[in-house]
């Protein structure tokens, strides 16, 4: 992928942002949507921060990628960022019923294993 396959990260307040787990999940999901559908969609990280707060995912206190992917699948996707802007703070869940994109599954890949990553992306 080149730069045209990435959404803007300008809304993130690095290095002070504590919600990186949501960013990593959304960027991965946006990449898969770009590969499979040919369109770049900016999805709402804030929806994960506010709404995926059961179990180990706790807004800006931290979260796990696997749980966030399960949330996206269970809730039929995420809305677009412009409808649910990132605030860098925990908020009330405003989960929308009109998702902009979703995923059917996910796969954990061992660290530093490019071949496994390529295989996972191909599937």
Coordinates of C-alpha atoms in Angstrom, one line a residue:
X1 CA 0.0 0.0 0.0
X2 CA 1.1 3.6 -0.6
X3 CA 0.1 6.8 1.1
X4 CA -3.2 6.8 -0.8
X5 CA -4.2 3.7 1.2
X6 CA -3.9 5.4 4.5
X7 CA -6.3 7.7 6.3
X8 CA -5.1 10.8 8.1
X9 CA -3.7 10.3 11.5
X10 CA -3.8 14.1 12.3
X11 CA -6.5 13.7 14.9
X12 CA -4.2 11.7 17.2
X13 CA -2.5 13.6 19.9
X14 CA 0.8 11.7 19.9
X15 CA 2.6 11.0 22.2
X16 CA 0.0 11.8 24.9
X17 CA -2.8 9.8 23.5
X18 CA -3.8 6.8 25.6
X19 CA -6.2 5.3 23.1
X20 CA -3.7 3.7 20.7
X21 CA -5.3 0.3 20.8
X22 CA -8.4 1.8 19.0
X23 CA -6.2 3.4 16.4
X24 CA -4.4 0.2 15.6
X25 CA -7.6 -1.7 15.1
X26 CA -9.2 1.0 13.0
X27 CA -6.1 1.4 10.8
X28 CA -6.0 -2.4 10.2
X29 CA -9.7 -2.4 9.4
X30 CA -9.4 0.6 7.0
X31 CA -6.5 -1.2 5.2
X32 CA -8.6 -4.4 4.7
X33 CA -11.5 -2.4 3.4
X34 CA -9.2 -0.6 1.0
X35 CA -7.8 -3.9 -0.2
X36 CA -11.1 -5.7 -0.6
X37 CA -13.4 -3.0 -1.7
X38 CA -11.0 -0.5 -3.3
X39 CA -12.2 2.4 -1.3
X40 CA -10.6 4.3 1.5
X41 CA -12.9 4.9 4.4
X42 CA -12.0 6.8 7.6
X43 CA -13.6 4.9 10.4
X44 CA -14.5 6.1 13.9
X45 CA -11.9 5.2 16.5
X46 CA -14.0 7.1 19.1
X47 CA -16.8 4.5 18.6
X48 CA -14.4 1.8 19.9
X49 CA -13.2 4.0 22.8
X50 CA -16.8 4.8 23.9
X51 CA -18.7 1.6 23.1
X52 CA -16.3 -1.3 23.3
X53 CA -16.0 -1.1 27.1
X54 CA -16.9 -4.6 28.2
X55 CA -14.3 -7.1 29.4
X56 CA -10.7 -5.9 29.0
X57 CA -11.4 -2.9 26.7
X58 CA -11.9 0.2 28.8
X59 CA -11.8 3.3 26.6
X60 CA -8.7 5.4 27.1
X61 CA -7.6 3.2 30.0
X62 CA -6.6 0.5 27.4
X63 CA -7.9 -2.3 25.3
X64 CA -6.9 -5.3 23.3
X65 CA -7.0 -5.6 19.5
X66 CA -8.7 -9.0 19.5
X67 CA -11.6 -7.8 21.6
X68 CA -12.0 -4.7 19.4
X69 CA -12.1 -6.8 16.2
X70 CA -14.8 -9.0 17.9
X71 CA -16.7 -5.8 18.7
X72 CA -16.6 -4.7 15.1
X73 CA -17.8 -8.1 13.9
X74 CA -20.6 -8.3 16.5
X75 CA -21.8 -4.8 15.8
X76 CA -21.7 -5.1 12.0
X77 CA -18.9 -2.6 11.7
X78 CA -18.0 1.0 12.6
X79 CA -19.4 4.3 11.4
X80 CA -17.4 7.0 9.6
X81 CA -15.1 9.3 11.6
X82 CA -16.9 12.4 10.4
X83 CA -20.1 11.1 12.1
X84 CA -18.3 10.1 15.3
X85 CA -15.2 12.4 15.7
X86 CA -12.2 11.4 17.8
X87 CA -12.0 13.3 21.1
X88 CA -9.1 11.6 22.9
X89 CA -11.3 11.0 25.9
X90 CA -13.8 8.5 27.2
X91 CA -17.4 9.4 26.4
X92 CA -21.0 8.1 26.2
X93 CA -21.5 5.5 23.5
X94 CA -23.3 6.9 20.5
X95 CA -23.0 3.7 18.4
X96 CA -24.7 4.2 15.1
X97 CA -26.7 1.6 13.3
X98 CA -25.4 2.7 9.9
X99 CA -21.9 1.2 9.7
X100 CA -19.6 2.4 7.0
X101 CA -17.5 -0.8 6.9
X102 CA -17.1 -4.1 8.7
X103 CA -14.9 -7.2 8.7
X104 CA -15.8 -10.9 8.7
X105 CA -12.9 -12.0 10.8
X106 CA -9.3 -11.4 11.9
X107 CA -6.2 -13.4 12.4
X108 CA -3.4 -13.0 14.9
X109 CA 0.1 -12.9 13.3
X110 CA 3.4 -13.7 15.1
X111 CA 5.7 -10.7 15.5
X112 CA 8.3 -10.1 12.8
X113 CA 6.8 -12.8 10.6
X114 CA 6.3 -11.2 7.2
X115 CA 5.3 -14.4 5.5
X116 CA 2.5 -15.0 8.0
X117 CA 1.4 -11.4 7.6
X118 CA 1.2 -11.7 3.8
X119 CA -0.8 -14.9 4.2
X120 CA -3.2 -13.3 6.7
X121 CA -3.8 -10.3 4.4
X122 CA -4.3 -12.5 1.4
X123 CA -7.1 -14.4 3.2

